[in-house]
Structure formats: structure tokens, C-alpha cells
Amino acid sequence: MPKNSKVVKRDLDDDVTESVKDLLSNEDTCDDAFKKSSLIVSDVREDKDRDIEEGFLSDEERPAWNSKLQYILAQVGFSVGLGNVWRFPYLCQKNGGGAYLVPYLILLILIGIPLFFLELAVGQYVRRGSIGVWNYISPHLGGIGFASCMLCFFVALYYNVIIAWSLFYFSQSFQQPLPWHECPLVKNKTNTYIEPECEKSSATTYYWYRMALDISDSISDNGGLNWKMSVCLLAAWTMVCLAMIKGIQSSGKVMYFSSLFPYVVLICFLVRALLLTGSVDGIRHMFTPKLEIMLEAKVWREAATQVFFALGLGFGGVIAFSSYNKRNNNCHFDAVLVSFINFFTSVLATLVVFAVLGFKANIMSAKCITLNTKKIVGFLGNTISPDLIPKHIDFSNVSPEDYTQMIEIIRRVKESDFLLLGLDSCNIEDELNKAVQGTGLAFIAFTEAMTHFPASPFWSVMFFLMLVNLGLGSMFGTIEGIITPLVDTFKVRKELLTVGCCVLAFSIGLLFVQRSGNYFVTMFDDYSATLPLLVVVSLENVAVAWVYGIDKFFEDLKEMLGFSPFRFYYYMWKYITPLVLLALLLASVIQLGMTPPSYSAWIEELAQEKSRSYPTWGLVVCVSLVIMAILPVPVVLTLRYFNLLDNSVGGFSSVSYKKGRIIKDSGAPDDDDDASLIHSKSPCSEAPSPVPGNNIYRKQSAGLDADITPNGRYGIGYLMANMPDMPESDL
């Protein structure tokens, strides 16, 4: 091989393959173990200077995305989830309307994009799941990867239950009228009356708590399994298992539908909602900024937290997806693109939600005006003088403006006695200010609004199918965050691991489809994935910027991308994002400390929610969830510190040598990349035995050690024994 030649990827013909066999057949006959061993390629790293692409391939060639579009859709599907539809609009409504978008966008640029870029970069560079990535960055902090897997598992347990709820509502939407359109009637021998629990609340509230969840009064009263939800949960896990069983080869194809369909539905909903009465009132309410609220620290804290969770940081799904990329993929462009797609999706969803809620507010306001007008007519001549009512008002058709005028006159005249009349203001703004989020928005407020839509079953089917697809997109990334690291680390079959993981998760998930299951969903959501996630991402940032070294990381990025990232990221990763994450972590700890652990229980007799404290065992579970999620970090650190784990883990990697092909990196190698001599001892002789270059050696049961190739990372070829002036092999 000529000097300074470049490393190439080439196919070997059968003759060359046979010459390799001939070469290997010349081994010493006393080396039985050597003969029985397998030929593998190993890359032993010295001072963390290794060829990542070659060294971190698994025993088979690593799968790859079929196209860049498929990869982007996977990342978008993972980051855009249910929180974009029912969490972001609530925060926008609560924190100053349109003014909330300003701190959110600022924090997205300052912490969201840099941290998202960081995860994409390390996944693509190391080409491993979260366990392999953080073990490579710092073996002592290798527990970060296991903590990410724990977080993914905890979240998957309850997140798929929300998909099961959506599947149930989806299956019930093929009816006219919708089953939650009105309160059910109860018949007995003498008369017929409205269900009391429904009459005290509303039709959609009753259907959610009693017909769907059949909820108990407390978390201590499990009430047995809800068989309808159990079947839906089984269907949800079956869908996830079938989509993920072949890894990205199967889930990647599903992404085309699961990632794009929600956008079709959101746009259809927006167009339809804008044609409804009152939708403009809702959008105007959203974009009316309350600038004074922007000065409150709580608004910035909640905006930072939403940015943090919206992008799916810390779960390992981002790293897992990016690990299937080519090494020269421009992951900086991907980070910016996906982050802004996520932002604009949140804004689009908020427009849809406020337009629909504006329509609902007008409906509720009209009902309120009708009811209170009847009260005023009853008071005329007794409590209220007819002379107080303006002459132009027609009681058979009272407009919102006329009603407001009447109420103002009566309030001014009656003053202190006004409250005794029990008249409501019926203001649309008051209705819009009722902040709802989460399941309350999706399964109560939105479903109630859709009952007033023309062709309501069609829109209900579309809405809940959209929720199912949003949930599945996030579930694919979450499960990938579990499967990919474990397959990379323990070399188990992906199909078996996927099925086993889904079966185990379904079995544990039955906890969430008991009558008290909704309370456990709240518990897991509050404690298993909030504080631990902040800890994990903070450690990720510190591991890259301060342990691995920000300067070396920038050199790696330049080598991988072909250009050096903006200096902006240098200062963000090293100083700004660690401080912001630390502040968020402290704020979350303080908030948890100041707010006693509690949950909202539905009381059947009162037909309303009531806050209750967790029992003692519930507090133990809450604390255990936090500890279990972050426990792998100190455990691995302790084991490494006391040398109870082999420090070479993560320092060695292997790749199979396939017949007829040498798997090499096509990037530009070092200049001095000649084939080199590897010194190796035969087990039964002091004579050196010929072994392949670039640490190609026969792996023995006794564990033969191989030395590093003298010419660095890119030595290739099969060499003869280590003898002076020995010519190179043409191979």
C-alpha cells in the first residue's frame, strides 16, 4: 500500500477472501483456542481519539433512515405531542395571552435550541443510544443513560394510558348524537329524572368521570379494573409494539402518517372554527397581551419549563433517533428546524383551541343570558321595578349588549342587594378566563364545544384520531429511548426486547386503568418526569461542557459537520444553559417543598373536584419515583469510583468483519494511515502470530489482548508477523 493513501470502502472478491482464509490457515497448530475464535474488528481508544463511525457500529451494520424527511418527521413526531395541544394554550391563557409568546420564544433560542442541538450532536457523533453516548462522554457519568431509560419507561407507562382514553372516545364518536351530548335519564317505577351527578355538573363532565373512567372518590379506593379502558390500553400497546418491533425500519414508515395527520386536522379545525360564531372573540382574547404579567418571575419559569419539556430533552429519544444518521448530517440545521416547527405547531394548536373555546363561550353566554333573563322577568313588579328596564329591550330576544345594560342598571340601583338576586354577568371574557388544561381541556371543554358543531361526530372522530396520532408519535420516541440504548449495550434482539418491554409496560399499566387510575396518572406525571428530567439534562450539559470539554466537543463538531458551529453555542453550553437549568431545578425543588403533595379527587355526591392529600403510602410512592429515576447516576458513579465496574467499558467497541466487505469511514482520515504491525503473543508460543491490521484479531475465550496500531486510527489490511523489513500485504 503506498504511503499517505486514503482509507476507502471497497468490496472484496472471492479470491481475496480465499487468500485471507489461506493466511489464517497458517496458524500454529497448538493454538486450538486461536482456531476456534471469531474474527472481529476492534477499535481500542487511547485518550478518547477513536473513529466513532467505525468503532461504534454494532455487531450488524447500524440501521439508517430511508430519507432525511423520514428522520425530520420522527423528531417532529417525538417533540410535538399532547402537551402542544393542551398545555401550551393553557399557559398562554394563564400568563398574559400573546405576551407569553415573547418569553417563550426568547427562552427557546437561549436554552431550547442549544440543548436540542447538543443532544442531536452527541447522538450523531457517537452513533449510540443514551447509555453508550454518556458512557463515551464520561464513564463516571454513564448513569445518565440508564436514568434516561428509567424516565422513558415511567413516562411510557402513563402516556399510553392517555392514548387509551383517546381510543375509547374515538370508538364512541361514531354516533349521532354524541353520547356526551346530554345528560342521561334515569327511569324508575314512578317517574323519569336526570342523573343527579350529571345535573350538578355537565353532560361532558359526567361522561368523562362516570362513563369513561368510572372514577372512585379517592386514590386509596382502587375499585377494581375498568374493563373498557383495559381493552383500550391493550390496543394502544399493541399498536406501539407492532410499529416499533423492527425499529426505525417499521416506525419510520408509520411516521409519515402519525406526524403529518395532526397538522391536517389542526388546519381543518382552524378553518371550521373561524366560520363559527364567537371564534374571533377567542382569538382576540388570546392575542390581547397583558404586558404587566411579563415582569413576573413565574411566567419566565413556566415558559422555560415548557420549552424544556416540549422538545423532549433528556428522555434519550432525541439521541436515539439521531444515532441512526450519517456522520456528516447537518444536525445544527435539524435542531433549528425542529425547534421552530414545534413552536409554530404550539401556536397553531393555540389558535384552534381559542377559536373553539370562543365559540363555546358564546354558546354558554347565550344560555346564561336566557336563564338570567327568566329570573329578571320573575322579579319584575316585586323586587325589580319595570321602569328600570330600557323600553327597547325585547325579553323574547335579549342580545348580550342589552343584557349587560340591564345588569348594570339593576346593580347600580340595588347596590348591596344585588348579590341576593343571584344574577350572573354572563360575560364572554369571564368564560374565556376559565383556564383549563390537560384532560379537562381535551375530554371536557373541547368535547362540549364539538357537540355544538354541525356534523359533530365527524369532528369528534377527527379530533380524537389526532390525539391518538400525537400520542403515538411521542410514544415511538419514548420507546426508542429505551430500546436503542439497551440493544446497543447488551446486544439483545430488538424484536424480543420490544415485545418484552411492551408486555411488561402493559402489565404495570393496568394500575392506571383501575377506577382510581386517573389519580396515579397525575402522580406519575407530577413526580416521575419533572424533577428527575431537570437533573438528567443538567448533568448532560455539565458532562459535555465541563467533563468532556467544550473545546474538544467543538473540535469534534467541526470534524463531523465540516464547519465550526457559531460561537454563540460555546458560551450557551458552558455558562448560560447550566445556570438556567440550575435555576429551574432550584425553583422546582422550592415549589415542590412549598406545595404539599396532593391530587384532585372527583366526589360523586358533590359532582365536583376536591383537593385531597396523598396517604402515607402515596407519599412514599411519590418520593420513590423521584429517587428511582435518578438513582442510576450516583450508583454508576460510585461503582466507577471504587473500580467495581470495568473502566474499559465504553473504551472498547467492536464491529463485525463481513465476508467480502471492509466497513470503513468514508471521511478524510489521518495522513499516516498505512497498515501497521500489531504485536500479539500466541498462547502456546513466544513467536508472534499474524493478526489483521487495525486491531483485527481473533477473539479467544481466554481473552487475548491486542495492542494499539502504531499508525493511529485508520490502519487497515492483513499483515504478516512482526519481523524487520517485512513488506506490506497487498490486501
Coordinates of C-alpha atoms in Angstrom, one line a residue, residues 140-714:
H140 CA -18.2 8.1 35.6
L141 CA -21.4 9.8 34.4
G142 CA -22.6 6.8 32.4
G143 CA -25.5 6.5 34.8
I144 CA -27.2 9.4 32.9
G145 CA -28.0 7.0 30.1
F146 CA -29.7 4.5 32.5
A147 CA -31.5 7.4 34.2
S148 CA -32.9 8.4 30.7
C149 CA -34.1 4.9 30.2
M150 CA -35.9 4.9 33.5
L151 CA -37.5 8.2 32.7
C152 CA -38.7 6.9 29.4
F153 CA -40.2 3.8 31.0
F154 CA -42.0 5.8 33.7
V155 CA -43.4 8.2 31.1
A156 CA -44.4 5.4 28.7
L157 CA -46.4 3.7 31.4
Y158 CA -48.9 6.6 31.8
Y159 CA -48.6 8.3 28.4
N160 CA -50.0 5.2 26.7
V161 CA -53.0 5.4 29.1
I162 CA -53.8 8.8 27.6
I163 CA -53.7 7.2 24.2
A164 CA -56.1 4.5 25.5
W165 CA -58.5 7.2 26.7
S166 CA -58.4 8.8 23.3
L167 CA -59.0 5.4 21.6
F168 CA -62.1 5.0 23.8
Y169 CA -63.5 8.4 22.9
F170 CA -62.6 7.7 19.2
S171 CA -64.6 4.5 19.3
Q172 CA -67.6 6.2 20.9
S173 CA -67.6 9.1 18.4
F174 CA -69.4 7.1 15.6
Q175 CA -72.8 8.0 17.0
Q176 CA -75.4 10.7 16.3
P177 CA -75.9 12.4 18.6
L178 CA -72.7 12.0 20.5
P179 CA -73.1 10.0 23.8
W180 CA -71.9 13.0 25.9
H181 CA -74.3 15.4 24.1
E182 CA -76.8 15.5 27.0
C183 CA -77.3 14.1 30.5
P184 CA -78.8 10.6 30.7
L185 CA -82.3 10.0 32.1
V186 CA -82.9 7.6 35.0
K187 CA -86.2 5.7 35.0
N188 CA -87.9 4.1 37.9
K189 CA -91.4 2.7 38.5
T190 CA -92.9 6.1 39.2
N191 CA -91.1 8.7 37.2
T192 CA -88.1 9.7 35.0
Y193 CA -85.4 12.1 36.1
I194 CA -82.0 13.4 35.1
E195 CA -79.0 11.7 36.6
P196 CA -78.2 13.8 39.7
E197 CA -74.4 13.7 39.3
C198 CA -74.8 14.9 35.7
E199 CA -77.3 17.6 36.5
K200 CA -75.0 19.1 39.2
S201 CA -72.0 19.2 36.7
S202 CA -72.5 18.9 32.9
A203 CA -73.0 16.2 30.3
T204 CA -69.4 16.1 29.2
T205 CA -68.0 16.2 32.7
Y206 CA -70.3 13.4 33.8
Y207 CA -69.4 11.3 30.8
W208 CA -65.7 11.7 31.4
Y209 CA -65.7 10.9 35.1
R210 CA -68.5 8.4 35.3
M211 CA -68.9 6.7 31.9
A212 CA -65.3 6.7 30.7
L213 CA -63.2 6.5 33.9
D214 CA -65.9 5.3 36.4
I215 CA -63.7 7.1 38.9
S216 CA -63.5 6.4 42.6
D217 CA -63.6 9.0 45.3
S218 CA -60.0 8.6 46.4
I219 CA -56.7 7.0 45.4
S220 CA -57.0 4.5 48.2
D221 CA -60.2 3.1 46.8
N222 CA -59.0 1.2 43.7
G223 CA -62.4 0.0 42.8
G224 CA -61.2 -2.8 40.5
L225 CA -60.3 -2.7 36.8
N226 CA -62.2 -0.7 34.3
W227 CA -62.6 -3.3 31.6
K228 CA -63.4 -0.9 28.8
M229 CA -60.1 1.1 29.4
S230 CA -58.2 -2.1 29.9
V231 CA -59.1 -3.2 26.4
C232 CA -58.2 0.2 25.0
L233 CA -54.9 0.1 26.8
L234 CA -54.2 -3.4 25.3
A235 CA -55.0 -1.9 21.9
A236 CA -52.7 1.0 22.5
W237 CA -49.7 -1.1 23.5
T238 CA -50.4 -3.5 20.6
M239 CA -50.2 -0.6 18.1
V240 CA -46.9 0.7 19.7
C241 CA -45.4 -2.8 19.7
L242 CA -46.2 -3.5 16.1
A243 CA -44.9 -0.1 15.0
M244 CA -41.7 -0.5 16.9
I245 CA -40.9 -4.2 16.5
K246 CA -38.5 -3.6 13.6
G247 CA -37.0 -0.4 15.0
I248 CA -36.9 2.6 12.7
Q249 CA -37.5 0.4 9.7
S250 CA -41.1 -0.1 10.8
S251 CA -41.7 3.0 12.9
G252 CA -40.2 5.3 10.2
K253 CA -42.9 4.3 7.8
V254 CA -45.7 5.0 10.3
M255 CA -44.2 8.4 11.0
Y256 CA -45.4 9.7 7.6
F257 CA -49.0 9.4 8.8
S258 CA -48.7 9.9 12.6
S259 CA -46.6 13.0 12.2
L260 CA -48.4 14.7 9.3
F261 CA -52.1 13.8 10.1
P262 CA -52.3 16.1 13.2
Y263 CA -51.4 19.1 11.0
V264 CA -54.2 18.2 8.6
V265 CA -56.7 18.0 11.4
L266 CA -55.5 21.2 13.1
I267 CA -55.8 23.2 9.9
C268 CA -59.2 21.7 9.2
F269 CA -60.3 22.6 12.7
L270 CA -59.0 26.1 12.4
V271 CA -60.8 26.8 9.1
R272 CA -64.0 25.3 10.6
A273 CA -63.7 27.2 13.9
L274 CA -63.2 30.5 12.2
L275 CA -66.6 30.1 10.5
L276 CA -68.3 29.7 13.8
T277 CA -69.9 32.5 15.8
G278 CA -67.6 33.8 18.5
S279 CA -64.3 32.3 17.3
V280 CA -62.9 35.7 16.7
D281 CA -63.6 36.6 20.3
G282 CA -61.5 33.7 21.5
I283 CA -58.6 34.6 19.2
R284 CA -58.8 38.2 20.2
H285 CA -58.6 37.1 23.8
M286 CA -55.5 35.0 23.1
F287 CA -53.6 37.8 21.3
T288 CA -54.6 40.6 23.7
P289 CA -51.3 41.0 25.6
K290 CA -51.1 41.6 29.4
L291 CA -47.7 43.1 29.4
E292 CA -47.5 43.6 33.1
I293 CA -47.6 39.8 33.7
M294 CA -44.3 39.5 31.7
L295 CA -42.4 41.1 34.6
E296 CA -43.4 38.2 36.9
A297 CA -40.7 35.6 37.5
K298 CA -43.3 32.8 37.5
V299 CA -44.1 33.5 33.8
W300 CA -40.5 33.1 32.8
R301 CA -40.1 29.9 34.9
E302 CA -43.2 28.3 33.4
A303 CA -42.1 29.4 29.9
A304 CA -38.6 27.8 30.4
T305 CA -40.2 24.6 31.8
Q306 CA -42.5 24.3 28.8
V307 CA -39.6 24.9 26.3
F308 CA -37.7 22.2 28.1
F309 CA -40.4 19.6 28.0
A310 CA -41.8 20.5 24.6
L311 CA -38.6 19.4 22.8
G312 CA -38.4 16.1 24.6
L313 CA -34.9 16.8 26.1
G314 CA -33.4 14.2 28.5
F315 CA -35.5 11.2 27.5
G316 CA -33.0 9.7 25.2
G317 CA -35.4 9.6 22.2
V318 CA -33.7 12.6 20.5
I319 CA -30.3 10.9 20.9
A320 CA -31.6 7.5 19.7
F321 CA -33.1 8.9 16.6
S322 CA -30.1 11.0 15.7
S323 CA -27.8 8.0 16.2
Y324 CA -29.2 6.5 13.0
N325 CA -28.0 9.5 10.9
K326 CA -24.9 9.7 8.7
R327 CA -22.0 11.3 10.5
N328 CA -21.9 14.2 8.1
N329 CA -25.6 15.1 8.6
N330 CA -26.1 18.8 9.4
C331 CA -27.7 18.3 12.8
H332 CA -27.5 22.1 13.6
F333 CA -30.0 22.7 10.8
D334 CA -32.2 19.9 12.1
A335 CA -32.1 21.4 15.6
V336 CA -33.2 24.8 14.5
L337 CA -35.8 23.4 12.1
V338 CA -37.5 21.0 14.5
S339 CA -37.5 23.6 17.3
F340 CA -39.3 26.2 15.2
I341 CA -41.7 23.6 13.8
N342 CA -42.5 22.7 17.4
F343 CA -43.1 26.4 18.3
F344 CA -45.3 27.1 15.3
T345 CA -47.3 23.9 16.0
S346 CA -47.9 25.1 19.5
V347 CA -49.2 28.5 18.1
L348 CA -51.4 26.7 15.6
A349 CA -52.9 24.5 18.3
T350 CA -53.4 27.5 20.5
L351 CA -55.3 29.3 17.7
V352 CA -57.5 26.3 17.2
V353 CA -58.2 25.9 20.9
F354 CA -59.0 29.6 21.5
A355 CA -61.2 29.7 18.4
V356 CA -63.2 26.7 19.6
L357 CA -63.3 28.0 23.2
G358 CA -64.5 31.4 21.8
F359 CA -67.4 29.6 20.1
K360 CA -68.1 27.6 23.3
A361 CA -68.0 30.8 25.3
N362 CA -70.6 32.4 23.1
I363 CA -72.9 29.3 23.4
M364 CA -72.5 29.3 27.2
S365 CA -73.1 33.1 27.4
A366 CA -76.3 32.8 25.4
K367 CA -77.6 30.0 27.7
C368 CA -76.6 32.2 30.7
I369 CA -78.5 35.2 29.3
T370 CA -81.6 33.1 28.6
L371 CA -81.6 31.7 32.1
N372 CA -81.0 35.0 33.9
T373 CA -83.5 36.9 31.7
K374 CA -86.2 34.5 33.0
K375 CA -85.1 35.4 36.6
I376 CA -85.4 39.1 35.8
V377 CA -88.9 38.6 34.4
G378 CA -89.9 36.8 37.6
F379 CA -88.5 39.7 39.7
L380 CA -90.4 42.4 37.7
G381 CA -93.1 44.1 39.8
N382 CA -91.8 42.6 43.0
T383 CA -88.0 43.0 43.6
I384 CA -87.3 45.0 40.4
S385 CA -89.4 47.9 39.1
P386 CA -90.4 47.6 35.4
D387 CA -89.3 51.2 35.0
L388 CA -85.7 50.1 35.4
I389 CA -85.8 48.1 32.1
P390 CA -85.0 50.1 29.0
K391 CA -88.0 50.3 26.6
H392 CA -86.2 48.9 23.6
I393 CA -85.4 45.6 25.2
D394 CA -87.4 42.6 24.0
F395 CA -87.4 39.8 26.6
S396 CA -88.0 37.2 23.9
N397 CA -84.7 38.0 22.2
V398 CA -82.2 39.6 24.5
S399 CA -78.8 40.4 23.0
P400 CA -75.6 40.3 25.1
E401 CA -75.4 44.1 24.9
D402 CA -79.0 44.5 26.1
Y403 CA -78.4 42.1 28.9
T404 CA -75.2 43.8 30.0
Q405 CA -77.1 47.2 30.0
M406 CA -79.9 45.7 32.2
I407 CA -77.5 44.2 34.7
E408 CA -75.6 47.4 35.0
I409 CA -78.8 49.4 35.8
I410 CA -80.0 46.8 38.3
R411 CA -76.6 46.7 40.0
R412 CA -76.4 50.5 40.3
V413 CA -79.9 50.7 41.8
K414 CA -79.9 47.7 44.1
E415 CA -76.2 48.1 45.2
S416 CA -75.8 45.8 48.2
D417 CA -79.0 43.8 47.5
F418 CA -77.8 42.9 44.0
L419 CA -75.9 39.8 45.2
L420 CA -79.1 38.4 46.8
L421 CA -80.8 38.4 43.3
G422 CA -78.4 35.7 42.1
L423 CA -77.9 37.2 38.7
D424 CA -74.8 36.4 36.7
S425 CA -72.9 38.8 34.5
C426 CA -72.8 36.2 31.6
N427 CA -69.7 37.9 30.2
I428 CA -67.8 36.1 27.4
E429 CA -64.5 37.3 28.9
D430 CA -65.3 35.6 32.2
E431 CA -66.0 32.3 30.3
L432 CA -62.7 32.6 28.4
N433 CA -60.7 33.3 31.6
K434 CA -61.7 29.9 33.0
A435 CA -58.3 28.3 32.5
V436 CA -58.5 24.6 31.6
Q437 CA -55.6 22.3 30.7
G438 CA -54.8 18.6 30.2
T439 CA -57.6 16.1 30.3
G440 CA -60.0 18.9 31.3
L441 CA -59.4 20.7 28.0
A442 CA -59.4 17.6 25.7
F443 CA -62.1 15.4 27.2
I444 CA -64.4 18.0 28.8
A445 CA -64.2 21.5 27.3
F446 CA -63.3 20.6 23.7
T447 CA -65.8 17.7 23.6
E448 CA -68.5 20.0 24.9
A449 CA -67.7 22.6 22.1
M450 CA -67.8 19.9 19.5
T451 CA -71.3 18.8 20.4
H452 CA -72.4 22.2 19.0
F453 CA -70.6 21.7 15.7
P454 CA -72.6 20.8 12.6
A455 CA -71.8 17.1 11.8
S456 CA -70.3 16.8 15.3
P457 CA -69.5 13.0 15.1
F458 CA -67.2 13.7 12.1
W459 CA -65.2 16.4 14.0
S460 CA -65.1 14.2 17.1
V461 CA -63.6 11.3 15.2
M462 CA -61.0 13.6 13.6
F463 CA -60.1 15.2 16.9
F464 CA -59.5 12.0 18.9
L465 CA -57.8 10.4 15.9
M466 CA -55.4 13.4 16.0
L467 CA -54.8 12.9 19.8
V468 CA -54.0 9.2 19.1
N469 CA -51.5 10.1 16.4
L470 CA -49.9 12.9 18.5
G471 CA -49.5 10.4 21.4
L472 CA -48.1 7.6 19.2
G473 CA -45.5 10.0 17.7
S474 CA -44.3 10.8 21.2
M475 CA -44.5 7.1 22.2
F476 CA -42.3 6.0 19.3
G477 CA -39.5 8.3 20.5
T478 CA -40.0 7.3 24.1
I479 CA -39.8 3.6 23.4
E480 CA -36.9 4.2 21.1
G481 CA -35.2 5.9 24.1
I482 CA -35.5 2.6 25.9
I483 CA -34.9 0.0 23.2
T484 CA -31.9 1.6 21.3
P485 CA -29.6 2.0 24.4
L486 CA -30.3 -1.5 25.6
V487 CA -29.8 -3.1 22.2
D488 CA -26.6 -1.2 21.7
T489 CA -25.3 -2.1 25.2
F490 CA -26.5 -5.7 25.8
K491 CA -26.7 -6.9 22.2
V492 CA -30.2 -8.4 22.6
R493 CA -32.6 -9.0 19.7
K494 CA -34.6 -5.9 19.1
E495 CA -37.8 -7.8 18.4
L496 CA -37.7 -9.8 21.6
L497 CA -36.8 -6.7 23.7
T498 CA -39.6 -4.6 22.1
V499 CA -42.2 -7.3 22.8
G500 CA -41.0 -7.9 26.3
C501 CA -40.9 -4.2 27.1
C502 CA -44.5 -3.7 25.8
V503 CA -45.8 -6.7 27.7
L504 CA -44.2 -5.6 30.9
A505 CA -45.4 -2.0 30.5
F506 CA -49.0 -3.2 29.8
S507 CA -48.9 -5.4 32.9
I508 CA -47.8 -2.5 35.1
G509 CA -50.1 -0.1 33.2
L510 CA -53.2 -2.0 34.5
L511 CA -52.6 0.1 37.6
F512 CA -53.7 3.2 35.6
V513 CA -57.0 1.6 34.3
Q514 CA -58.4 0.9 37.7
R515 CA -61.2 3.2 38.9
S516 CA -58.6 5.1 40.8
G517 CA -56.2 5.0 37.8
N518 CA -56.5 8.7 36.9
Y519 CA -55.0 9.7 40.3
F520 CA -51.9 7.5 39.5
V521 CA -51.6 9.1 36.1
T522 CA -51.5 12.5 37.9
M523 CA -48.9 11.2 40.4
F524 CA -46.6 9.8 37.8
D525 CA -46.9 13.0 35.7
D526 CA -46.1 15.2 38.6
Y527 CA -43.2 13.3 40.2
S528 CA -41.6 10.8 37.8
A529 CA -40.8 13.1 34.9
T530 CA -40.4 16.7 36.2
L531 CA -37.6 17.0 38.8
P532 CA -35.6 13.9 37.6
L533 CA -35.7 15.2 34.0
L534 CA -34.2 18.5 35.0
V535 CA -31.5 16.7 36.9
V536 CA -30.7 14.5 33.9
V537 CA -30.5 17.4 31.4
S538 CA -28.4 19.5 33.8
L539 CA -25.9 16.6 34.1
E540 CA -25.9 16.1 30.3
N541 CA -24.9 19.8 29.9
V542 CA -22.2 19.6 32.5
A543 CA -20.9 16.3 31.2
V544 CA -20.3 17.7 27.7
A545 CA -19.2 21.3 28.6
W546 CA -17.1 20.7 31.7
V547 CA -16.2 17.0 31.9
Y548 CA -15.6 16.1 28.3
G549 CA -14.5 19.6 27.5
I550 CA -16.3 22.2 25.4
D551 CA -13.2 22.9 23.3
K552 CA -12.8 19.3 22.4
F553 CA -16.5 19.0 21.7
F554 CA -16.3 21.9 19.3
E555 CA -13.4 20.2 17.5
D556 CA -15.5 17.0 17.2
L557 CA -18.4 19.0 15.8
K558 CA -16.1 20.7 13.3
E559 CA -14.7 17.3 12.2
M560 CA -18.2 15.8 11.9
L561 CA -20.1 18.8 10.3
G562 CA -17.3 20.2 8.2
F563 CA -17.7 23.6 9.8
S564 CA -17.4 25.1 13.3
P565 CA -20.8 26.0 14.9
F566 CA -21.5 29.6 16.0
R567 CA -19.5 30.8 19.0
F568 CA -22.9 31.5 20.5
Y569 CA -23.3 27.8 21.4
Y570 CA -19.9 27.8 23.1
Y571 CA -21.0 30.3 25.7
M572 CA -24.5 28.9 25.9
W573 CA -23.3 25.4 26.7
K574 CA -20.5 26.4 29.0
Y575 CA -22.2 29.2 31.1
I576 CA -25.8 30.2 30.3
T577 CA -27.7 26.9 30.0
P578 CA -26.1 25.3 33.1
L579 CA -27.1 28.4 35.1
V580 CA -30.6 28.4 33.7
L581 CA -31.0 24.7 34.3
L582 CA -29.7 25.1 37.9
A583 CA -32.2 28.0 38.5
L584 CA -35.1 25.8 37.1
L585 CA -34.0 22.9 39.3
L586 CA -33.9 25.1 42.4
A587 CA -37.3 26.7 41.5
S588 CA -38.9 23.2 41.0
V589 CA -37.5 21.9 44.3
I590 CA -38.8 25.0 46.2
Q591 CA -42.2 24.7 44.5
L592 CA -42.4 21.0 45.5
G593 CA -41.4 21.9 49.0
M594 CA -43.9 24.7 49.4
T595 CA -46.8 22.7 47.8
P596 CA -47.8 19.6 49.8
P597 CA -48.3 16.6 47.5
S598 CA -52.0 16.4 46.7
Y599 CA -54.4 15.4 43.9
S600 CA -57.8 16.4 42.7
A601 CA -60.4 13.8 43.6
W602 CA -63.8 13.6 42.0
I603 CA -66.5 13.5 44.6
E604 CA -69.6 11.7 43.2
E605 CA -72.1 13.2 45.8
L606 CA -70.9 16.8 45.2
A607 CA -70.3 16.3 41.4
Q608 CA -67.1 18.3 41.7
E609 CA -63.4 18.0 42.3
K610 CA -61.9 18.4 45.7
S611 CA -58.2 18.6 46.6
R612 CA -57.0 15.7 48.8
S613 CA -53.7 14.9 50.3
Y614 CA -51.9 11.7 49.4
P615 CA -52.0 8.9 52.1
T616 CA -48.7 7.9 53.7
W617 CA -48.1 5.1 51.2
G618 CA -48.8 7.6 48.4
L619 CA -46.1 10.0 49.6
V620 CA -43.7 7.0 49.7
V621 CA -44.5 6.2 46.1
C622 CA -44.0 9.9 45.1
V623 CA -40.6 10.0 46.7
S624 CA -39.7 6.6 45.3
L625 CA -40.5 7.7 41.8
V626 CA -38.1 10.6 42.0
I627 CA -35.3 8.6 43.7
M628 CA -35.6 5.6 41.3
A629 CA -35.4 7.9 38.2
I630 CA -32.1 9.5 39.2
L631 CA -30.6 6.6 41.2
P632 CA -28.6 5.1 38.3
V633 CA -26.4 8.3 38.2
P634 CA -24.9 8.0 41.8
V635 CA -24.8 4.2 41.6
V636 CA -22.7 4.1 38.4
L637 CA -20.6 7.0 39.7
T638 CA -19.9 5.1 43.0
L639 CA -19.1 1.8 41.2
R640 CA -16.7 3.6 38.8
Y641 CA -15.1 5.5 41.6
F642 CA -14.3 2.3 43.6
N643 CA -13.4 0.4 40.4
L644 CA -16.2 -2.0 40.8
L645 CA -17.1 -1.6 37.2
D646 CA -14.5 -2.2 34.4
N647 CA -13.3 1.2 33.4
S648 CA -12.7 -0.1 29.9
V649 CA -16.5 -0.2 29.3
G650 CA -17.1 2.4 26.7
G651 CA -13.4 2.4 25.8
F652 CA -13.7 -0.7 23.6
S653 CA -16.0 -1.2 20.8
S654 CA -16.4 -3.8 18.1
V655 CA -17.7 -4.2 14.6
S656 CA -18.1 -7.3 12.6
Y657 CA -15.9 -8.1 9.7
K658 CA -18.3 -9.2 7.0
K659 CA -17.2 -11.5 4.2
G660 CA -16.4 -9.6 1.0
R661 CA -16.5 -6.2 2.6
I662 CA -14.5 -3.9 4.9
I663 CA -16.7 -1.4 6.7
K664 CA -14.7 1.9 6.8
D665 CA -15.4 5.5 7.3
S666 CA -15.5 7.5 4.0
G667 CA -14.4 10.7 5.7
A668 CA -10.9 12.0 5.4
P669 CA -8.5 10.1 7.6
D670 CA -5.1 10.9 9.0
D671 CA -2.3 11.2 6.5
D672 CA -0.3 8.4 8.2
D673 CA -2.8 5.6 7.7
D674 CA -0.6 2.8 6.5
A675 CA -1.2 -0.7 7.5
S676 CA 0.7 -1.4 10.7
L677 CA 2.1 -4.3 12.7
I678 CA 0.2 -5.5 15.7
H679 CA 2.3 -7.2 18.4
S680 CA 0.5 -10.2 19.7
K681 CA 1.6 -13.3 21.6
S682 CA 0.4 -16.8 20.8
P683 CA -0.9 -18.6 23.8
C684 CA 1.5 -21.5 23.4
S685 CA 4.4 -19.9 21.8
E686 CA 6.5 -16.8 22.1
A687 CA 6.5 -16.5 18.4
P688 CA 4.3 -13.7 17.2
S689 CA 1.3 -14.8 15.2
P690 CA -0.1 -12.8 12.3
V691 CA -3.2 -10.9 13.1
P692 CA -5.2 -8.4 11.0
G693 CA -4.4 -4.7 11.0
N694 CA -6.3 -2.0 12.7
N695 CA -6.7 -4.4 15.7
I696 CA -8.3 -7.1 13.6
Y697 CA -7.7 -10.1 15.8
R698 CA -9.1 -13.5 16.7
K699 CA -11.2 -13.2 19.8
Q700 CA -10.3 -16.1 22.2
S701 CA -12.1 -17.5 25.1
A702 CA -9.1 -16.7 27.2
G703 CA -9.4 -13.0 26.2
L704 CA -6.3 -12.2 24.1
D705 CA -5.2 -8.6 24.5
A706 CA -4.4 -6.5 21.4
D707 CA -2.1 -3.5 21.2
I708 CA -3.0 -0.3 19.6
T709 CA -2.0 0.1 16.0
P710 CA 1.2 2.2 15.7
N711 CA -0.1 4.3 12.9
G712 CA -3.2 5.6 14.7
R713 CA -6.8 5.1 14.0
Y714 CA -7.0 4.2 10.3

